[in-house]
mmCIF file of C-alpha atoms and ligand atoms in Angstrom:
data_model
loop_
_atom_site.group_PDB
_atom_site.id
_atom_site.type_symbol
_atom_site.label_atom_id
_atom_site.label_comp_id
_atom_site.label_asym_id
_atom_site.label_seq_id
_atom_site.Cartn_x
_atom_site.Cartn_y
_atom_site.Cartn_z
ATOM 1 C CA MET A 10 0.000 0.000 0.000
ATOM 2 C CA PRO A 11 1.539 3.304 -1.059
ATOM 3 C CA GLY A 12 1.873 5.821 1.713
ATOM 4 C CA THR A 13 4.009 8.048 3.857
ATOM 5 C CA VAL A 14 6.540 6.637 6.287
ATOM 6 C CA LYS A 15 8.130 8.799 8.976
ATOM 7 C CA SER A 16 11.060 7.673 11.054
ATOM 8 C CA GLU A 17 14.287 8.702 12.602
ATOM 9 C CA ALA A 18 17.186 6.773 11.054
ATOM 10 C CA VAL A 19 20.974 6.587 10.766
ATOM 11 C CA VAL A 20 22.597 6.463 7.325
ATOM 12 C CA LEU A 21 24.669 3.257 7.240
ATOM 13 C CA ARG A 22 25.718 3.511 3.614
ATOM 14 C CA SER A 23 25.195 6.019 0.852
ATOM 15 C CA ILE A 24 25.799 5.019 -2.756
ATOM 16 C CA ARG A 25 25.923 7.284 -5.819
ATOM 17 C CA TYR A 26 23.293 6.202 -8.284
ATOM 18 C CA GLY A 27 22.509 7.328 -11.824
ATOM 19 C CA GLU A 28 23.252 10.922 -12.740
ATOM 20 C CA ALA A 29 22.319 12.706 -9.551
ATOM 21 C CA ASP A 30 20.643 10.288 -7.139
ATOM 22 C CA ARG A 31 21.721 8.446 -4.041
ATOM 23 C CA ILE A 32 20.698 5.057 -2.747
ATOM 24 C CA LEU A 33 20.698 4.852 1.035
ATOM 25 C CA HIS A 34 20.917 1.975 3.455
ATOM 26 C CA LEU A 35 19.191 3.284 6.565
ATOM 27 C CA TYR A 36 18.768 1.873 10.037
ATOM 28 C CA SER A 37 15.524 3.287 11.361
ATOM 29 C CA VAL A 38 13.803 3.415 14.737
ATOM 30 C CA ASN A 39 10.396 2.379 13.484
ATOM 31 C CA ARG A 40 11.154 -0.124 10.740
ATOM 32 C CA GLY A 41 14.673 -1.457 11.189
ATOM 33 C CA ARG A 42 16.437 -1.631 7.850
ATOM 34 C CA ILE A 43 15.149 0.588 5.070
ATOM 35 C CA GLY A 44 16.472 0.924 1.531
ATOM 36 C CA ALA A 45 15.691 4.309 0.007
ATOM 37 C CA ILE A 46 16.417 6.476 -2.982
ATOM 38 C CA ALA A 47 17.010 10.223 -2.771
ATOM 39 C CA LYS A 48 16.363 11.672 -6.188
ATOM 40 C CA GLY A 49 18.538 14.578 -7.284
ATOM 41 C CA ALA A 50 20.506 14.394 -4.011
ATOM 42 C CA ARG A 51 23.812 15.056 -5.777
ATOM 43 C CA ARG A 52 22.672 18.207 -7.563
ATOM 44 C CA PRO A 53 24.463 21.282 -6.173
ATOM 45 C CA LYS A 54 21.232 22.910 -5.056
ATOM 46 C CA SER A 55 19.563 19.764 -3.706
ATOM 47 C CA ARG A 56 17.286 20.453 -0.756
ATOM 48 C CA PHE A 57 18.816 17.447 0.962
ATOM 49 C CA GLY A 58 22.140 19.294 1.268
ATOM 50 C CA GLY A 59 25.082 17.181 2.477
ATOM 51 C CA ARG A 60 23.109 15.202 5.030
ATOM 52 C CA LEU A 61 22.680 11.927 3.199
ATOM 53 C CA GLU A 62 26.149 10.742 4.165
ATOM 54 C CA PRO A 63 27.088 7.864 6.479
ATOM 55 C CA PHE A 64 26.638 8.426 10.236
ATOM 56 C CA PHE A 65 24.061 11.203 9.830
ATOM 57 C CA ARG A 66 21.161 10.748 12.236
ATOM 58 C CA LEU A 67 18.100 12.069 10.454
ATOM 59 C CA ASP A 68 14.413 12.669 10.798
ATOM 60 C CA LEU A 69 13.030 11.343 7.530
ATOM 61 C CA VAL A 70 9.821 11.424 5.601
ATOM 62 C CA LEU A 71 9.679 8.751 2.919
ATOM 63 C CA HIS A 72 7.199 7.718 0.307
ATOM 64 C CA GLU A 73 6.471 4.037 0.032
ATOM 65 C CA GLY A 74 5.299 2.908 -3.359
ATOM 66 C CA ARG A 75 5.221 -0.517 -4.892
ATOM 67 C CA GLY A 76 8.974 -0.731 -5.475
ATOM 68 C CA GLU A 77 11.554 -2.130 -3.122
ATOM 69 C CA LEU A 78 13.104 1.255 -2.374
ATOM 70 C CA LEU A 79 11.292 4.004 -0.539
ATOM 71 C CA THR A 80 11.705 7.553 -1.847
ATOM 72 C CA VAL A 81 13.099 10.236 0.452
ATOM 73 C CA THR A 82 10.802 13.272 0.408
ATOM 74 C CA ASN A 83 11.974 15.268 3.413
ATOM 75 C CA VAL A 84 15.016 15.296 5.705
ATOM 76 C CA ALA A 85 15.988 17.101 8.890
ATOM 77 C CA THR A 86 19.243 16.551 10.773
ATOM 78 C CA VAL A 87 19.013 15.194 14.318
ATOM 79 C CA ASP A 88 22.806 14.956 14.647
ATOM 80 C CA GLY A 89 25.591 15.121 12.056
ATOM 81 C CA TYR A 90 28.390 14.122 14.504
ATOM 82 C CA PRO A 91 30.832 16.685 13.016
ATOM 83 C CA ARG A 92 33.768 15.874 15.338
ATOM 84 C CA LEU A 93 33.542 12.177 14.485
ATOM 85 C CA ARG A 94 34.058 13.178 10.852
ATOM 86 C CA SER A 95 37.275 15.055 11.538
ATOM 87 C CA SER A 96 39.063 12.188 13.328
ATOM 88 C CA GLY A 97 40.570 9.250 11.429
ATOM 89 C CA PRO A 98 40.246 6.656 14.227
ATOM 90 C CA ALA A 99 36.670 7.752 15.009
ATOM 91 C CA LEU A 100 35.713 7.570 11.327
ATOM 92 C CA GLY A 101 37.146 4.067 11.070
ATOM 93 C CA ALA A 102 35.355 2.903 14.218
ATOM 94 C CA GLY A 103 32.076 4.489 13.075
ATOM 95 C CA ALA A 104 32.351 2.837 9.672
ATOM 96 C CA ARG A 105 32.952 -0.583 11.244
ATOM 97 C CA ALA A 106 29.984 -0.061 13.570
ATOM 98 C CA CYS A 107 27.681 0.838 10.668
ATOM 99 C CA ASP A 108 29.013 -2.130 8.721
ATOM 100 C CA ALA A 109 28.281 -4.477 11.652
ATOM 101 C CA VAL A 110 24.700 -3.164 11.863
ATOM 102 C CA LEU A 111 24.373 -3.571 8.101
ATOM 103 C CA ARG A 112 25.442 -7.210 8.253
ATOM 104 C CA LEU A 113 23.757 -8.277 11.480
ATOM 105 C CA LEU A 114 20.452 -6.390 11.446
ATOM 106 C CA ASP A 115 19.055 -6.773 7.977
ATOM 107 C CA SER A 116 15.370 -7.221 8.706
ATOM 108 C CA ALA A 117 12.626 -4.630 8.362
ATOM 109 C CA GLU A 118 11.765 -5.014 12.023
ATOM 110 C CA ALA A 119 12.189 -2.323 14.626
ATOM 111 C CA ASN A 120 14.923 -2.980 17.182
ATOM 112 C CA ARG A 121 15.045 -0.031 19.527
ATOM 113 C CA PRO A 122 17.930 -1.327 21.695
ATOM 114 C CA ALA A 123 20.092 -1.785 18.576
ATOM 115 C CA TYR A 124 19.168 1.653 17.244
ATOM 116 C CA ASN A 125 19.887 3.346 20.574
ATOM 117 C CA LEU A 126 23.192 1.502 20.864
ATOM 118 C CA LEU A 127 24.337 2.679 17.426
ATOM 119 C CA CYS A 128 23.394 6.294 18.212
ATOM 120 C CA ARG A 129 25.117 6.065 21.591
ATOM 121 C CA TYR A 130 28.338 4.816 19.993
ATOM 122 C CA LEU A 131 28.315 7.509 17.304
ATOM 123 C CA ALA A 132 27.767 10.137 20.031
ATOM 124 C CA LEU A 133 30.743 8.787 22.022
ATOM 125 C CA LEU A 134 32.928 8.860 18.899
ATOM 126 C CA ASP A 135 31.836 12.474 18.443
ATOM 127 C CA ASP A 136 32.591 13.426 22.067
ATOM 128 C CA PRO A 137 36.020 15.113 22.409
ATOM 129 C CA THR A 138 36.240 14.150 26.104
ATOM 130 C CA MET A 139 35.778 10.413 25.359
ATOM 131 C CA GLU A 140 39.363 9.520 24.535
ATOM 132 C CA ARG A 141 38.740 5.778 24.512
ATOM 133 C CA ALA A 142 35.690 5.882 22.224
ATOM 134 C CA ALA A 143 37.632 4.725 19.168
ATOM 135 C CA ALA A 144 39.723 2.210 21.135
ATOM 136 C CA LEU A 145 39.393 -1.537 20.609
ATOM 137 C CA GLU A 146 37.838 -2.015 24.069
ATOM 138 C CA THR A 147 34.901 0.223 23.242
ATOM 139 C CA ALA A 148 34.547 -1.249 19.736
ATOM 140 C CA LEU A 149 34.328 -4.758 21.207
ATOM 141 C CA SER A 150 31.888 -3.670 23.917
ATOM 142 C CA PHE A 151 29.749 -2.269 21.105
ATOM 143 C CA ARG A 152 29.950 -5.584 19.225
ATOM 144 C CA LEU A 153 28.971 -7.591 22.276
ATOM 145 C CA LYS A 154 26.023 -5.315 23.023
ATOM 146 C CA LEU A 155 24.977 -5.378 19.379
ATOM 147 C CA ALA A 156 25.071 -9.204 19.399
ATOM 148 C CA LEU A 157 22.919 -9.096 22.540
ATOM 149 C CA ALA A 158 20.434 -6.673 20.938
ATOM 150 C CA ALA A 159 20.242 -8.906 17.852
ATOM 151 C CA GLY A 160 19.554 -11.992 19.991
ATOM 152 C CA PHE A 161 22.963 -13.649 19.609
ATOM 153 C CA ALA A 162 24.671 -12.971 22.920
ATOM 154 C CA PRO A 163 27.260 -15.613 23.827
ATOM 155 C CA GLU A 164 26.592 -17.746 26.907
ATOM 156 C CA LEU A 165 29.081 -16.626 29.553
ATOM 157 C CA VAL A 166 27.733 -17.748 32.921
ATOM 158 C CA SER A 167 27.976 -21.508 32.537
ATOM 159 C CA CYS A 168 29.289 -24.008 29.991
ATOM 160 C CA ALA A 169 27.346 -23.517 26.752
ATOM 161 C CA HIS A 170 27.565 -27.251 26.117
ATOM 162 C CA CYS A 171 26.814 -28.987 29.446
ATOM 163 C CA GLY A 172 25.746 -26.201 31.820
ATOM 164 C CA GLU A 173 28.646 -26.702 34.272
ATOM 165 C CA ALA A 174 29.340 -23.397 36.039
ATOM 166 C CA GLU A 175 32.920 -24.143 37.116
ATOM 167 C CA HIS A 176 36.162 -24.617 35.204
ATOM 168 C CA LEU A 177 35.230 -22.552 32.173
ATOM 169 C CA ALA A 178 38.353 -22.781 30.053
ATOM 170 C CA GLY A 179 37.544 -22.250 26.419
ATOM 171 C CA PHE A 180 35.123 -20.654 24.011
ATOM 172 C CA SER A 181 33.206 -22.408 21.273
ATOM 173 C CA GLY A 182 31.375 -20.471 18.577
ATOM 174 C CA ALA A 183 29.451 -23.618 17.617
ATOM 175 C CA ALA A 184 28.253 -24.098 21.222
ATOM 176 C CA GLY A 185 27.571 -20.362 21.429
ATOM 177 C CA GLY A 186 29.597 -19.514 24.501
ATOM 178 C CA ALA A 187 32.186 -20.392 27.100
ATOM 179 C CA VAL A 188 32.803 -24.095 27.606
ATOM 180 C CA CYS A 189 34.210 -26.083 30.539
ATOM 181 C CA SER A 190 37.374 -28.165 30.497
ATOM 182 C CA SER A 191 35.390 -31.384 29.788
ATOM 183 C CA CYS A 192 33.698 -29.841 26.750
ATOM 184 C CA GLU A 193 36.621 -27.901 25.308
ATOM 185 C CA ALA A 194 37.070 -30.053 22.183
ATOM 186 C CA GLY A 195 36.783 -27.746 19.166
ATOM 187 C CA SER A 196 37.066 -24.630 21.308
ATOM 188 C CA PHE A 197 39.874 -22.116 21.645
ATOM 189 C CA PRO A 198 41.383 -21.098 24.988
ATOM 190 C CA LEU A 199 39.630 -18.195 26.680
ATOM 191 C CA SER A 200 41.587 -16.515 29.452
ATOM 192 C CA GLU A 201 39.919 -15.472 32.681
ATOM 193 C CA ALA A 202 40.627 -11.850 31.789
ATOM 194 C CA ALA A 203 38.926 -12.175 28.387
ATOM 195 C CA HIS A 204 35.943 -13.900 29.982
ATOM 196 C CA GLY A 205 35.787 -11.178 32.652
ATOM 197 C CA PHE A 206 35.944 -8.478 29.986
ATOM 198 C CA MET A 207 32.889 -9.894 28.213
ATOM 199 C CA VAL A 208 30.841 -10.261 31.403
ATOM 200 C CA GLU A 209 31.698 -6.703 32.453
ATOM 201 C CA ALA A 210 31.212 -5.175 28.994
ATOM 202 C CA VAL A 211 27.679 -6.560 28.752
ATOM 203 C CA ALA A 212 26.812 -5.205 32.214
ATOM 204 C CA LYS A 213 28.360 -1.732 31.905
ATOM 205 C CA PRO A 214 27.388 1.256 29.781
ATOM 206 C CA LEU A 215 29.330 1.619 26.520
ATOM 207 C CA ALA A 216 31.135 4.706 27.836
ATOM 208 C CA GLU A 217 32.578 2.595 30.662
ATOM 209 C CA ALA A 218 33.953 -0.261 28.579
ATOM 210 C CA PRO A 219 36.316 -2.347 30.728
ATOM 211 C CA ARG A 220 40.049 -2.365 30.013
ATOM 212 C CA ALA A 221 42.001 -5.389 28.877
ATOM 213 C CA GLY A 222 45.273 -6.260 27.194
ATOM 214 C CA GLU A 223 45.703 -6.769 23.458
ATOM 215 C CA ARG A 224 45.817 -10.579 23.774
ATOM 216 C CA GLU A 225 42.591 -10.750 25.784
ATOM 217 C CA LEU A 226 40.850 -8.380 23.402
ATOM 218 C CA ARG A 227 41.779 -10.566 20.426
ATOM 219 C CA GLN A 228 40.201 -13.532 22.225
ATOM 220 C CA VAL A 229 37.058 -11.480 22.820
ATOM 221 C CA GLU A 230 36.918 -10.464 19.162
ATOM 222 C CA ARG A 231 37.286 -14.087 18.108
ATOM 223 C CA ALA A 232 34.594 -15.229 20.574
ATOM 224 C CA VAL A 233 32.050 -12.685 19.346
ATOM 225 C CA GLY A 234 33.010 -13.256 15.701
ATOM 226 C CA GLU A 235 32.688 -17.052 15.873
ATOM 227 C CA THR A 236 29.372 -16.845 17.753
ATOM 228 C CA LEU A 237 27.915 -14.619 15.025
ATOM 229 C CA GLU A 238 29.360 -16.788 12.256
ATOM 230 C CA HIS A 239 27.795 -19.949 13.652
ATOM 231 C CA HIS A 240 24.466 -18.598 14.820
ATOM 232 C CA ALA A 241 23.706 -15.498 12.729
ATOM 233 C CA HIS A 242 25.672 -16.642 9.655
ATOM 234 C CA VAL A 243 27.317 -13.261 9.524
ATOM 235 C CA GLN A 244 30.996 -12.443 9.205
ATOM 236 C CA LEU A 245 32.133 -9.136 10.666
ATOM 237 C CA ARG A 246 35.113 -7.114 9.538
ATOM 238 C CA PRO A 247 38.145 -6.960 11.861
ATOM 239 C CA ALA A 248 37.281 -4.758 14.851
ATOM 240 C CA ALA A 249 40.332 -2.497 14.435
HETATM 241 ZN ZN1 LIG B 7 30.814 -28.427 29.712
#
């Protein structure tokens, strides 16, 4: 049914199309993933201005016709995150975050926790007082929380295979979490520090991501990555 759709959304990807148009991959509050076309967006005097670029958080009015893509009819900026755009590490971290959302949350279903998490991370990357926003610790906390919001959080409290709460020694993506020493076949070693990082990162706000060493963080990245590969069938880009 043709009609008008209104939603706040973040631009995940913006692709030049035809002579003057743009195709947008949007993550919206009300409808999850939206594909849209902005006609004439690349003309110098376009009323859309420069806001149809990645990371922009927008208030959108779209027209839904019979085609797959909605048509952008009106745009207002909620936040353009200008400081994020002027920092190389923040840009890289923001791009990887948008890419993770693009790969993991591809349905046209609203997911408010995931939307809020993405906006929160972009705001931290834009905050000049948040020195660790672009660091690997915060990027991995974001990934863990995103996995949780998407319904693919790894099991961390007890063995994902047998339920044993003691002697957790490894991590198995196939089992979907930490595994005990009796079930560690096919797993990789997970240090206590890496396990602790994941438990703490899930519990704490993104701005208070726990600290950990490089080796532990690589284990965390592998744990989240293998969980999503096995259960969401999604492969994420390297976290840094
Ligand atoms: Zn076990």
